Coordinates of C-alpha atoms in Angstrom, one line a residue:
X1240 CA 99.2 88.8 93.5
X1241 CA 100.3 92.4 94.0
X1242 CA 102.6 93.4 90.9
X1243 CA 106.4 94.0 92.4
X1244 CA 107.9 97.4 91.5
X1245 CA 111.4 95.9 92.6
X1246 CA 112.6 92.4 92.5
X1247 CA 113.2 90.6 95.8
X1248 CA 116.2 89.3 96.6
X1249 CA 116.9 85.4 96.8
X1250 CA 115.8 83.9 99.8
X1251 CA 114.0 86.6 101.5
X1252 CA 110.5 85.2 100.7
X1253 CA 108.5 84.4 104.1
X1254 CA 108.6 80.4 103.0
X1255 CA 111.1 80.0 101.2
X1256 CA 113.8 78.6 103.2
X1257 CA 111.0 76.3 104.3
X1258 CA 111.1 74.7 100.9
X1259 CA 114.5 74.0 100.5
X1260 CA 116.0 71.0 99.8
X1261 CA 117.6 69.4 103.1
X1262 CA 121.0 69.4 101.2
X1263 CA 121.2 72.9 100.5
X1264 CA 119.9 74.0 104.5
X1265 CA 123.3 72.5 105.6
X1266 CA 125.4 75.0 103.3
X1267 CA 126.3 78.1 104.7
X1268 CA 123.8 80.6 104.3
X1269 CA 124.2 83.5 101.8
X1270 CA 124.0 87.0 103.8
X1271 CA 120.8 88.2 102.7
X1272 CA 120.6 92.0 101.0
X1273 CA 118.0 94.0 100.1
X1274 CA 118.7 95.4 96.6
X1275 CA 118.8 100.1 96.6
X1276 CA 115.6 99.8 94.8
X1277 CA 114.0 98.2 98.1
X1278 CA 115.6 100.7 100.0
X1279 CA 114.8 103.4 98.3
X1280 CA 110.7 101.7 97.8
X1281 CA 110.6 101.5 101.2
X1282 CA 112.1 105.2 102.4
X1283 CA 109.9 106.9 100.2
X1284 CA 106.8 105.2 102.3
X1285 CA 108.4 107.7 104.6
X1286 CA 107.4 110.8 103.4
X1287 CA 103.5 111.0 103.7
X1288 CA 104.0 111.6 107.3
X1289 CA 106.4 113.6 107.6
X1290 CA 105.0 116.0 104.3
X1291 CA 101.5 116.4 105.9
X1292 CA 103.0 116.4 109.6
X1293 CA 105.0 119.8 108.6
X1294 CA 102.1 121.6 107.1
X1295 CA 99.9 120.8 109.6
X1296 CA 102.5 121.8 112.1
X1297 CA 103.5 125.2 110.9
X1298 CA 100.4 126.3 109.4
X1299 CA 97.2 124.8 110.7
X1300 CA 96.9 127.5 113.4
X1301 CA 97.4 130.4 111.1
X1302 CA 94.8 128.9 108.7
X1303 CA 92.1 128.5 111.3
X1304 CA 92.6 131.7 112.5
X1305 CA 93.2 134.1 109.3
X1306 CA 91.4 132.3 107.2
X1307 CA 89.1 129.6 108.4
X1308 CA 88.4 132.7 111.0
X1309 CA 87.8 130.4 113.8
X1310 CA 87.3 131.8 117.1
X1311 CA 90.8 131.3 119.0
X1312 CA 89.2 129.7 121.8
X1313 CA 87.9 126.9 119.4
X1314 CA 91.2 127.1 117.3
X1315 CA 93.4 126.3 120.2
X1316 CA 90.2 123.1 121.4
X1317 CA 90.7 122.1 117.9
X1318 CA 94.8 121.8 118.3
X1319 CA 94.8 120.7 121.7
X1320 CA 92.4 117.5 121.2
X1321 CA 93.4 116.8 117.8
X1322 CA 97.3 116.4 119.4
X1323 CA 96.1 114.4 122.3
X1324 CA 93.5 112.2 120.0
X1325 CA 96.9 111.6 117.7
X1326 CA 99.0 110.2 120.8
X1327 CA 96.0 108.1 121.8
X1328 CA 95.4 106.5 118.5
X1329 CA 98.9 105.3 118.2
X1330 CA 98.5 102.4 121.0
X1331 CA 95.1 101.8 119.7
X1332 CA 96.3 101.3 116.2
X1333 CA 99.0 99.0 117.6
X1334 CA 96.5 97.0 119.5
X1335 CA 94.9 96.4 116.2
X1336 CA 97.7 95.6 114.5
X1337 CA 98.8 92.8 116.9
X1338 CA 95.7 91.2 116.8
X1339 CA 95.8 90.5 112.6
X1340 CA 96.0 88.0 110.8
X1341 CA 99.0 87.5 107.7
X1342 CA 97.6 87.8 104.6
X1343 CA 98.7 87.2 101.0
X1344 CA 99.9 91.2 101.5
X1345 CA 101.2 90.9 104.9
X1346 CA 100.4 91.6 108.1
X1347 CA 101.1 95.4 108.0
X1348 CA 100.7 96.0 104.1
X1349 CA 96.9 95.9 104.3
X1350 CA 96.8 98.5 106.6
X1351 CA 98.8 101.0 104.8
X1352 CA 97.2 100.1 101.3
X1353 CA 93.7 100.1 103.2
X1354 CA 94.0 104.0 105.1
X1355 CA 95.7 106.0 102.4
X1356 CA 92.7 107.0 100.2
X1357 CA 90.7 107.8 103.2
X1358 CA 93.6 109.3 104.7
X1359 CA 94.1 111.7 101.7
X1360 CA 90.1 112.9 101.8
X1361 CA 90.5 113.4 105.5
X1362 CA 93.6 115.7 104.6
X1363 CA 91.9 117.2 101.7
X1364 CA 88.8 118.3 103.7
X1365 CA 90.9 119.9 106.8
X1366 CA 91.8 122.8 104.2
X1367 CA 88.3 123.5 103.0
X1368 CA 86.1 126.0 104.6
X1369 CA 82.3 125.1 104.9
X1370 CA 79.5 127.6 104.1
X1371 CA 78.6 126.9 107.7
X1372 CA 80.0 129.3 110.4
X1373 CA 78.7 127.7 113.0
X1374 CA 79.5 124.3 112.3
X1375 CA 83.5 125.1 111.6
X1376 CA 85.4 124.3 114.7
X1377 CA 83.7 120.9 114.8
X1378 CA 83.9 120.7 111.2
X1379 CA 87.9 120.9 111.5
X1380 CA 88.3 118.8 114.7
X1381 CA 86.5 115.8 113.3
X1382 CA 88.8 115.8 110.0
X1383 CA 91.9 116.8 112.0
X1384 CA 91.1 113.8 114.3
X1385 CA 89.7 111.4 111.5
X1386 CA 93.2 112.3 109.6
X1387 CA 95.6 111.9 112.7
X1388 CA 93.5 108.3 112.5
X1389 CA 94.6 107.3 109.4
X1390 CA 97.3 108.7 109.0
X1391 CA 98.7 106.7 112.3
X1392 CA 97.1 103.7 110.7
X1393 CA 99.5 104.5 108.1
X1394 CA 102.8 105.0 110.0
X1395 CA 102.8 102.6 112.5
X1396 CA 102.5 99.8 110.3
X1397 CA 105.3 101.3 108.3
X1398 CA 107.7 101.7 111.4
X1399 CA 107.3 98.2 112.0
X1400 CA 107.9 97.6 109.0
X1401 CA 111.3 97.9 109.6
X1402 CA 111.3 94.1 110.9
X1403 CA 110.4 92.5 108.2
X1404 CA 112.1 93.8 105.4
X1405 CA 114.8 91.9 106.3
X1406 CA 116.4 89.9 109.1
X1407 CA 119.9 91.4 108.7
X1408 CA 120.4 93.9 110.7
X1409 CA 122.8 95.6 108.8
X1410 CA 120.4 95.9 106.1
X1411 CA 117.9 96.8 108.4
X1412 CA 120.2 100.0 109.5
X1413 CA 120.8 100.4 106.0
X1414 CA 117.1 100.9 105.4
X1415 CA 116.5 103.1 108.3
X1416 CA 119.5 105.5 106.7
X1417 CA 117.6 105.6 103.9
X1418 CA 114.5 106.2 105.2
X1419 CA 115.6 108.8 107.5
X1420 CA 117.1 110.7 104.8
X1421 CA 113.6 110.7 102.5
X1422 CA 111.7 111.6 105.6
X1423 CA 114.0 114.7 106.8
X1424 CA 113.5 116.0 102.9
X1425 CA 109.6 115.1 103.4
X1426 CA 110.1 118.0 105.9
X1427 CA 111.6 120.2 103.7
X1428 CA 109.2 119.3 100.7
X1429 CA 105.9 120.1 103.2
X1430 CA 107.7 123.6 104.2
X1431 CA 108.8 124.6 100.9
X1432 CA 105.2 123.3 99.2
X1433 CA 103.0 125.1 101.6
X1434 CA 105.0 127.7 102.3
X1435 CA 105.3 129.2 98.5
X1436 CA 101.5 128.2 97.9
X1437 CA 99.9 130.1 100.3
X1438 CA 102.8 132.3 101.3
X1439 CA 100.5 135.5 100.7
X1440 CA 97.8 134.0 103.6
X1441 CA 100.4 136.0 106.0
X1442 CA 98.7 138.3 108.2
X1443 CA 101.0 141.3 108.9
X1444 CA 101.7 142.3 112.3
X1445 CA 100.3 145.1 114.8
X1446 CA 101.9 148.1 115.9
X1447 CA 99.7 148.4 119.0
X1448 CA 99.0 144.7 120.0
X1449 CA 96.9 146.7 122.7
X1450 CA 94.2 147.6 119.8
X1451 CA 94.7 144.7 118.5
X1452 CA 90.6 143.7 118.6
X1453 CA 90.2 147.1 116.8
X1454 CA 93.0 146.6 114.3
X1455 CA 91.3 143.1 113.7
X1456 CA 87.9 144.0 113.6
X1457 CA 89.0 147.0 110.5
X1458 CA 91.4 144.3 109.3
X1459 CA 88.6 142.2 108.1
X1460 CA 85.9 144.5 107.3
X1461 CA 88.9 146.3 104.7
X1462 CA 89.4 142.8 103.2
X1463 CA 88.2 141.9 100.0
X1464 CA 85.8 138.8 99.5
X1465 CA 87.8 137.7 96.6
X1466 CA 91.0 138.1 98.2
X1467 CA 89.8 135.5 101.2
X1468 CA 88.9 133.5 98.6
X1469 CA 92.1 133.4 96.8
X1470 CA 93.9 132.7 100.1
X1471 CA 91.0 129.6 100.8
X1472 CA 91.8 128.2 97.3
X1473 CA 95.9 128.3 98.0
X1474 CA 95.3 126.3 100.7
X1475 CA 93.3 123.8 98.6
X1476 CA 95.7 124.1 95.9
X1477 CA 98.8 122.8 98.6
X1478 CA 96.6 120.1 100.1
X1479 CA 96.1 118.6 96.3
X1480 CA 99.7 118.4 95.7
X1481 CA 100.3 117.3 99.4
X1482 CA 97.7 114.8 98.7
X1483 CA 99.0 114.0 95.5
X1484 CA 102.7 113.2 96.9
X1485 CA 100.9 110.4 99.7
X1486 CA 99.4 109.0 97.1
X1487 CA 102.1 108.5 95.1
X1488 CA 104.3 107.7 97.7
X1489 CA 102.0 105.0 99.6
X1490 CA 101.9 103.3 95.9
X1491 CA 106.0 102.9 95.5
X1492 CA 105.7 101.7 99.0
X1493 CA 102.7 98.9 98.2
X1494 CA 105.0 97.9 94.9
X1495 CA 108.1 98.3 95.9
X1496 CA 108.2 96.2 99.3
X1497 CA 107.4 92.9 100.3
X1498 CA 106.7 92.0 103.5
X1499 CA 109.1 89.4 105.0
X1500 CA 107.8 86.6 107.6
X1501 CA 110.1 84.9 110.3
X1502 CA 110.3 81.2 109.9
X1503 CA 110.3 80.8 113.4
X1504 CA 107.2 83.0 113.8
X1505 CA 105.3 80.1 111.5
X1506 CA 105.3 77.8 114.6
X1507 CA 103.9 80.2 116.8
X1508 CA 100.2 78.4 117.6
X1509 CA 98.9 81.3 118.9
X1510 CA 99.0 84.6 118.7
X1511 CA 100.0 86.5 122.2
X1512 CA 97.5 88.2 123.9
X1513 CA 97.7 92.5 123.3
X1514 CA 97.9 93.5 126.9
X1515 CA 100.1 90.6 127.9
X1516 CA 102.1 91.5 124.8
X1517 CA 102.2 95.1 126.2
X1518 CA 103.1 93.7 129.4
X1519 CA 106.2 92.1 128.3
X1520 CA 107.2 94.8 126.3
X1521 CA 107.2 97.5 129.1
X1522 CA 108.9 95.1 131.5
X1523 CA 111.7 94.3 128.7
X1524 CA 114.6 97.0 130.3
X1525 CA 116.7 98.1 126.9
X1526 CA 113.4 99.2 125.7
X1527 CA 112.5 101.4 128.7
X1528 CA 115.9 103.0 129.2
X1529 CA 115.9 103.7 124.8
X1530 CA 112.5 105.2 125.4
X1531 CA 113.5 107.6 128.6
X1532 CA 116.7 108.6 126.6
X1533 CA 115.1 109.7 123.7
X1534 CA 112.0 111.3 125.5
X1535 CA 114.3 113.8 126.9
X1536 CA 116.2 114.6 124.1
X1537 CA 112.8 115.0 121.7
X1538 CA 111.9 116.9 124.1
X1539 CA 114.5 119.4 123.6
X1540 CA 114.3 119.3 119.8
X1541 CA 111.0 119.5 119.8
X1542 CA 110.7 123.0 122.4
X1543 CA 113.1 124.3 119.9
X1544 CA 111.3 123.5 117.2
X1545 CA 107.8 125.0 118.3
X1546 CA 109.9 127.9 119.4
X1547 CA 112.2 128.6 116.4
X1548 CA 109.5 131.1 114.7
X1549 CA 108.7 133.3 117.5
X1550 CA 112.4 133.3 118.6
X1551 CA 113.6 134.1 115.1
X1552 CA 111.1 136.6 114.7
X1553 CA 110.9 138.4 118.0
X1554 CA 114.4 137.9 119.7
X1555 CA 116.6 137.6 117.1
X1556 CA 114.3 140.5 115.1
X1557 CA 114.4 138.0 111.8
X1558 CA 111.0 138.3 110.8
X1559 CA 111.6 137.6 107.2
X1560 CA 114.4 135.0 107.6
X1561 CA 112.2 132.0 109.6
X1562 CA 111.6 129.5 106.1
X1563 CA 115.1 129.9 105.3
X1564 CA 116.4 129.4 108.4
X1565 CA 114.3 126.3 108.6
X1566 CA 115.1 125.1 105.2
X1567 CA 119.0 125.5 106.4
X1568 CA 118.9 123.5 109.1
X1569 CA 116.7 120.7 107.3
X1570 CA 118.5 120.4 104.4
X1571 CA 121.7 120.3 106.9
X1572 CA 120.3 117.2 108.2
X1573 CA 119.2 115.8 104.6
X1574 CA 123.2 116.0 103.7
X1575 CA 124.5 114.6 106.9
X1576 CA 122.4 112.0 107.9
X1577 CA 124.7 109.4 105.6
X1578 CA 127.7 110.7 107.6
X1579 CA 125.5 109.5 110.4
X1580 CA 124.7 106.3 109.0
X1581 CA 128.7 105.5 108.5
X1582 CA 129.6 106.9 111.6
X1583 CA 127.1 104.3 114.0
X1584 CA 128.5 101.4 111.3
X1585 CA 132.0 102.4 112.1
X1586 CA 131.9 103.4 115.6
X1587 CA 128.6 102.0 117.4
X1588 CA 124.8 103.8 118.0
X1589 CA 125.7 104.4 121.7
X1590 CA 128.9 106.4 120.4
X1591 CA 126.7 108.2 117.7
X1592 CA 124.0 109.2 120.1
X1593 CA 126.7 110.9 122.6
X1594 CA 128.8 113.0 119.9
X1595 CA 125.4 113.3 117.3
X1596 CA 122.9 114.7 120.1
X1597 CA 125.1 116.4 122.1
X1598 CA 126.7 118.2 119.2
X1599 CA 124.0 120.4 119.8
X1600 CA 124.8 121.8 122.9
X1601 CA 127.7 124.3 121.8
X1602 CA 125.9 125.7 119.4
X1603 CA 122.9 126.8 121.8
X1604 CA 125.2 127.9 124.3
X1605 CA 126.6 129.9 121.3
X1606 CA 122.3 131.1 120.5
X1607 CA 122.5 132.0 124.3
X1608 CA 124.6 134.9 124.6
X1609 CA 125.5 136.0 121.0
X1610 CA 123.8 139.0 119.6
X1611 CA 121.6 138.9 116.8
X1612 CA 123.6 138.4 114.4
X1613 CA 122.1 136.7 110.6
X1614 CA 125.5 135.6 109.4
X1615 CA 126.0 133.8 113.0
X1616 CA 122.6 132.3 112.9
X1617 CA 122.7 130.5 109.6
X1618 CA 125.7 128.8 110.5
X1619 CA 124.3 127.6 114.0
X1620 CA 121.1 126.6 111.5
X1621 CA 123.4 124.6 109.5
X1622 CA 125.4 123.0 112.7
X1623 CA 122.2 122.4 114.4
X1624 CA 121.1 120.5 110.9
X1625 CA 123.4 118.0 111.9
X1626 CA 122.4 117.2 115.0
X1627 CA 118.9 116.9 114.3
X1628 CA 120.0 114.3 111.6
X1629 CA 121.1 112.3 114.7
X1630 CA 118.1 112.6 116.7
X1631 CA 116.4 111.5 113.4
X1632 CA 118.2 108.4 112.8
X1633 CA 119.5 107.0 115.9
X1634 CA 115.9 105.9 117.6
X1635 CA 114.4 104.2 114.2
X1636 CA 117.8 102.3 113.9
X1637 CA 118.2 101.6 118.1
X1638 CA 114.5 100.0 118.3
X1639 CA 115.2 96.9 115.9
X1640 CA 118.1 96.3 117.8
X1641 CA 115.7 96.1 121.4
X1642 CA 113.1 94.3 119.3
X1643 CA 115.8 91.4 118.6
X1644 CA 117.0 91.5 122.0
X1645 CA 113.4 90.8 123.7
X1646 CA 113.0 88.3 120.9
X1647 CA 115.9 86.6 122.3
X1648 CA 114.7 86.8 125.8
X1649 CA 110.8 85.6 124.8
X1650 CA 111.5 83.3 121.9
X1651 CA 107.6 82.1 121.7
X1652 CA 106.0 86.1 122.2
X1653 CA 105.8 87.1 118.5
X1654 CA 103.6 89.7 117.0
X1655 CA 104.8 92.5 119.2
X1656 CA 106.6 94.5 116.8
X1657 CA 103.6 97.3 116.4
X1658 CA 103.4 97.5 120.1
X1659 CA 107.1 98.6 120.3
X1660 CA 106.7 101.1 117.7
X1661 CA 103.4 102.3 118.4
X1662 CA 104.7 103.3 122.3
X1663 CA 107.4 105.1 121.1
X1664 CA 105.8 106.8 118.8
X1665 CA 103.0 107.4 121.5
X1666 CA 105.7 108.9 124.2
X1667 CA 107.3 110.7 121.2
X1668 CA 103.8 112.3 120.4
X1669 CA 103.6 112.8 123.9
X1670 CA 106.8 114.9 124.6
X1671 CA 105.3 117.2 121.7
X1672 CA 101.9 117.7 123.9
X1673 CA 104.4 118.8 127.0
X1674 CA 106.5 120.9 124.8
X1675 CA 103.6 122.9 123.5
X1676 CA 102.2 122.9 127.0
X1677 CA 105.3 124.2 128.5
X1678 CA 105.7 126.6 125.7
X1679 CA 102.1 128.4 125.5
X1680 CA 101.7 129.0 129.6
X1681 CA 105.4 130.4 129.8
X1682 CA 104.4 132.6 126.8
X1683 CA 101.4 133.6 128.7
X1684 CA 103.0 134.8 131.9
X1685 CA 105.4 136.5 130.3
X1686 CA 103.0 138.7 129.1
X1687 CA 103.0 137.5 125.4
X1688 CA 101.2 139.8 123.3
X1689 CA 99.0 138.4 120.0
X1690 CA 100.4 139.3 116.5
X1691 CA 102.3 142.4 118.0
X1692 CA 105.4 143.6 115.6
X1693 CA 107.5 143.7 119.3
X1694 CA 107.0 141.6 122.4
X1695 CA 107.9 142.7 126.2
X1696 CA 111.9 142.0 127.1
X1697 CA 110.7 139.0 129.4
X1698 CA 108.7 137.3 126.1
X1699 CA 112.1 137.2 124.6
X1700 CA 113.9 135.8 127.5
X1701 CA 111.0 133.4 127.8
X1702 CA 112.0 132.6 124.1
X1703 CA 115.8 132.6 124.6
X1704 CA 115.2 130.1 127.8
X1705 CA 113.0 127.8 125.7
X1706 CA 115.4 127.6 122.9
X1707 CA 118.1 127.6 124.6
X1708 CA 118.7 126.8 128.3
X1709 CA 115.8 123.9 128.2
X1710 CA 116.9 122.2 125.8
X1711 CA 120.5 122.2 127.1
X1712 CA 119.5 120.0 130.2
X1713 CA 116.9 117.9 128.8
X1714 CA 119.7 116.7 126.7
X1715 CA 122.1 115.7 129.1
X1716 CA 119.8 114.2 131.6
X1717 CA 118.8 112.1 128.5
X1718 CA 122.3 111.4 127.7
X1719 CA 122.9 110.2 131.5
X1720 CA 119.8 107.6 130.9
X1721 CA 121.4 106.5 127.9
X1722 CA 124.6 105.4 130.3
X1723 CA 121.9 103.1 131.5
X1724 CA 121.0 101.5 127.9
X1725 CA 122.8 98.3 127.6
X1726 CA 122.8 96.9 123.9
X1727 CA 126.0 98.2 122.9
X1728 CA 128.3 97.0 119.4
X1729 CA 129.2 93.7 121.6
X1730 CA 125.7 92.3 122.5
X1731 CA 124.6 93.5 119.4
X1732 CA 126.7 90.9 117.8
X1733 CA 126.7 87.8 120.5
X1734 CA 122.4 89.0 119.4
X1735 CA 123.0 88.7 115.9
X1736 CA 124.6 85.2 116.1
X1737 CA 122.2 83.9 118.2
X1738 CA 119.1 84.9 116.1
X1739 CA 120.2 83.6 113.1
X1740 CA 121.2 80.3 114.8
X1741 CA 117.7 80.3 115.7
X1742 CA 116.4 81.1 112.3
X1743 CA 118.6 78.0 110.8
X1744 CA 116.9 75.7 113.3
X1745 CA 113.4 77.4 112.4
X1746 CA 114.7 76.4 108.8
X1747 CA 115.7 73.3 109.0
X1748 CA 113.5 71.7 111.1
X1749 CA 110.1 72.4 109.4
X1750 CA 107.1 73.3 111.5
X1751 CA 106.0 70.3 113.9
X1752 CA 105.3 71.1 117.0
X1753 CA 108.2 69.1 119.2
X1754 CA 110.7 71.5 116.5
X1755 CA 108.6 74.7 118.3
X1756 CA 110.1 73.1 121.9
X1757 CA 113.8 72.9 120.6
X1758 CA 113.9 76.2 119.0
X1759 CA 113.1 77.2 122.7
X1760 CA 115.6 75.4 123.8
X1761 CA 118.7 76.4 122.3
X1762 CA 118.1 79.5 124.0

């Protein structure tokens, strides 16, 4: 038995309301709470994916191409299939997932524990250049590909995680707050980490982007051997402590957490069917209108986040500026995504997601038509900060609340909590492909020209629309969709009441099978 790094609370073992005395099953039940030490155990399981997901984001292409010296052909085969081999995995993963079996560590646990020292070699390897030149691009598409493997392995076990922790769902929000909060700094640790390590890797820019073969072709002929080796071993250096911080961060997770079982799920005799599981899930409506809503509106945040460098850098003429701007609007969202947390607890999610997303929307107006203008743009960093702090929390605390409303509607299909997170992490994923899709062929016609000091007026109105205008109404079409999402602060509570009547019964009336037909039918 796994040594606890935090002590459970009473009563949230998976049997232990099965072996309590029939006296004490009548009392009123005690409100079950998960202690800030679980909280806090299981936010920092966070953090892997969203540490590694932000260096590989901002600086995998500049690595294979400056340094790795991969061919940009095979650099952009090697970001292209290792995105689409990342949405793909998620279902897969899921479908795994479903099909396991509860062990002494869980259901999910083993798979987290299981991936993360793999994972970490994976990661490790992606920043190492073989002796090979030949052999490169496939080197760095089967690591990039074997890590976007385990690494899902690792976080969509962990987002479903969020259903057994606890079956409060105020504690269950509670979590997600906290988790939110470690991941959004996850983003700022794998930006700040990288960022310093191997800020000399920067390549500078070309005055004639016409010659820029020629400018290339001296470029690397004037460099030093040592000084590309330097730059090699930086990267090495940030994937170590990168590496270090999963490690470190999966074992406060495996300690810290304990994986909590439904008693009604115990009477389940046998385990639903993947595809029929999927089935049911994609037919269960406040799941598909959550999933378009948020589609949209990750789709905005993420065209402006594959776009905030170039447009810093090219419209706005901030070259230098583009970490601290980022760091601005992250640690924005950091501060504010507590003020979040109350504000759904006080007012309802469907209330947050209207003034949290849409907060956004004045300030890119604002991006729009101002002029460039530093002052002005770090405080539209900082507002936009809090907005993204909303687009953060709001779906991880909104999909429990769809899970225990299809539970509720299909009392006896159990197991498909991966398959709900999987999908939407899958369509999330996907949105990203689109956006960087979208991006790179408007880029193109515009006329975009390859590490050039200046671009062409229509590149930076390509940028300014991308930032700006896109994003505007792919967030209120997503708000419209949301008008459509029906779990709001009332059904959320005739929910509540209704699952913990059924978790009583589950309690109270042990595990024969004629108890599995009246737990069906108080429903």
């Amino acid at each position: 038995m796994k040594e606890q790094l935090c002590p459970q609370p009473a009563g949230l073992g998976p049997y232990s309301s099965l072996e309590s005395s029939p006296s004490r099953q009548k009392e009123p039940k005690k409100k079950q709470q998960l202690s800030i030490c679980n909280k806090l155990c299981y936010a920092v399981g966070g953090a892997p994916y969203q540490v590694t997901g932000c260096a590989l984001g901002f600086f995998l292409q500049i690595y294979l191409l400056d340094v790795a010296q991969v061919e940009p052909f095979f650099a952009s085969i090697i970001l292209f299939v290792g995105r689409a081999w990342d949405a793909f995995t998620d279902p897969l993963v899921g479908f795994c997932i479903s099909k396991s079996s509860w062990t002494r560590l869980g259901r999910l646990m083993p798979w987290i524990i299981f991936s993360t020292p793999l994972a970490i070699i994976a990661y490790f390897l992606i920043w190492f250049v073989p002796d090979f030149p030949r052999g490169q691009a496939l080197w760095y598409l089967l690591f990039y590909c074997l890590f976007e493997t385990l690494v899902t392995c690792f976080h969509v076990p962990y987002s479903a995680l969020t259903m057994f922790i606890s079956t409060e769902q105020s504690e269950r929000d509670s979590a997600t707050a906290y988790r939110m909060t470690v991941e959004v700094l996850g983003t700022v640790l794998g930006t700040a980490i990288q960022g310093q390590i191997v800020g000399q890797a920067d390549t500078p820019c070309l005055q004639d982007p016409s010659d820029s073969a020629l400018a290339m072709e001296g470029a690397n002929h004037t460099q030093s051997t040592t000084s590309l080796k330097e730059t090699q071993n930086a990267y090495l250096l940030a994937a170590g402590v990168i590496a270090s911080i999963y490690v470190i961060c999966a074992v406060i997770l495996t300690l810290g957490v304990r994986e909590q079982r439904e008693p009604y799920e115990t009477q389940q005799a046998e385990p639903m069917s993947f595809f029929r599981g999927l089935r049911l899930v994609m037919s269960h409506g406040p799941y598909v209108k959550l999933i378009a809503g948020f589609l949209f509106t990750s789709l905005a945040f993420m065209l402006v986040e594959g776009n905030f460098a170039l447009f810093c850098t090219y419209t706005l003429g901030f070259r230098n500026e583009f970490q601290n701007l980022l760091l601005a609007i992250m640690l924005s969202a950091t501060f504010t995504i507590p003020i979040w947390q109350w504000f759904l607890t006080r007012f309802g999610k469907k209330t947050a997601v209207y003034v949290g997303i849409s907060s956004a929307v004045p300030f890119l107006i604002l991006v729009a038509f101002m002029e460039s203008n530093l002052i002005v743009t770090y405080v539209v960093a900082v507002a936009a900060g809090i907005s993204v702090a909303a687009a953060f929390l709001l779906p991880w605390s909104m999909l429990p609340d769809v899970i225990d409303d299809f539970h509720l509607k299909q009392p006896q299909s159990h197991g498909t909590e991966p398959i709900f997170f999987s999908f939407y992490v899958f369509f999330t994923k996907f949105a990203s492909g689109v956006s960087l899709g979208i991006s790179t062929l408007s880029l193109d016609f515009a006329g975009y020209q390859t590490r050039g000091c200046s671009q062409p007026a229509r590149v930076k109105f390509t940028l300014k629309l991308l930032v700006t205008i896109a994003p505007i109404v792919l967030i209120l079409l997503g708000l419209l969709l949301f008008k459509l999402y029906p779990i709001d602060e009332e059904k959320r509570r005739q929910n509540k009441k209704a699952l913990q009547a059924l978790r009583e019964e589950a309690s109270s009336s042990g595990c024969s099978d004629t108890d599995s037909t009246e737990l069906a039918s108080i429903l």
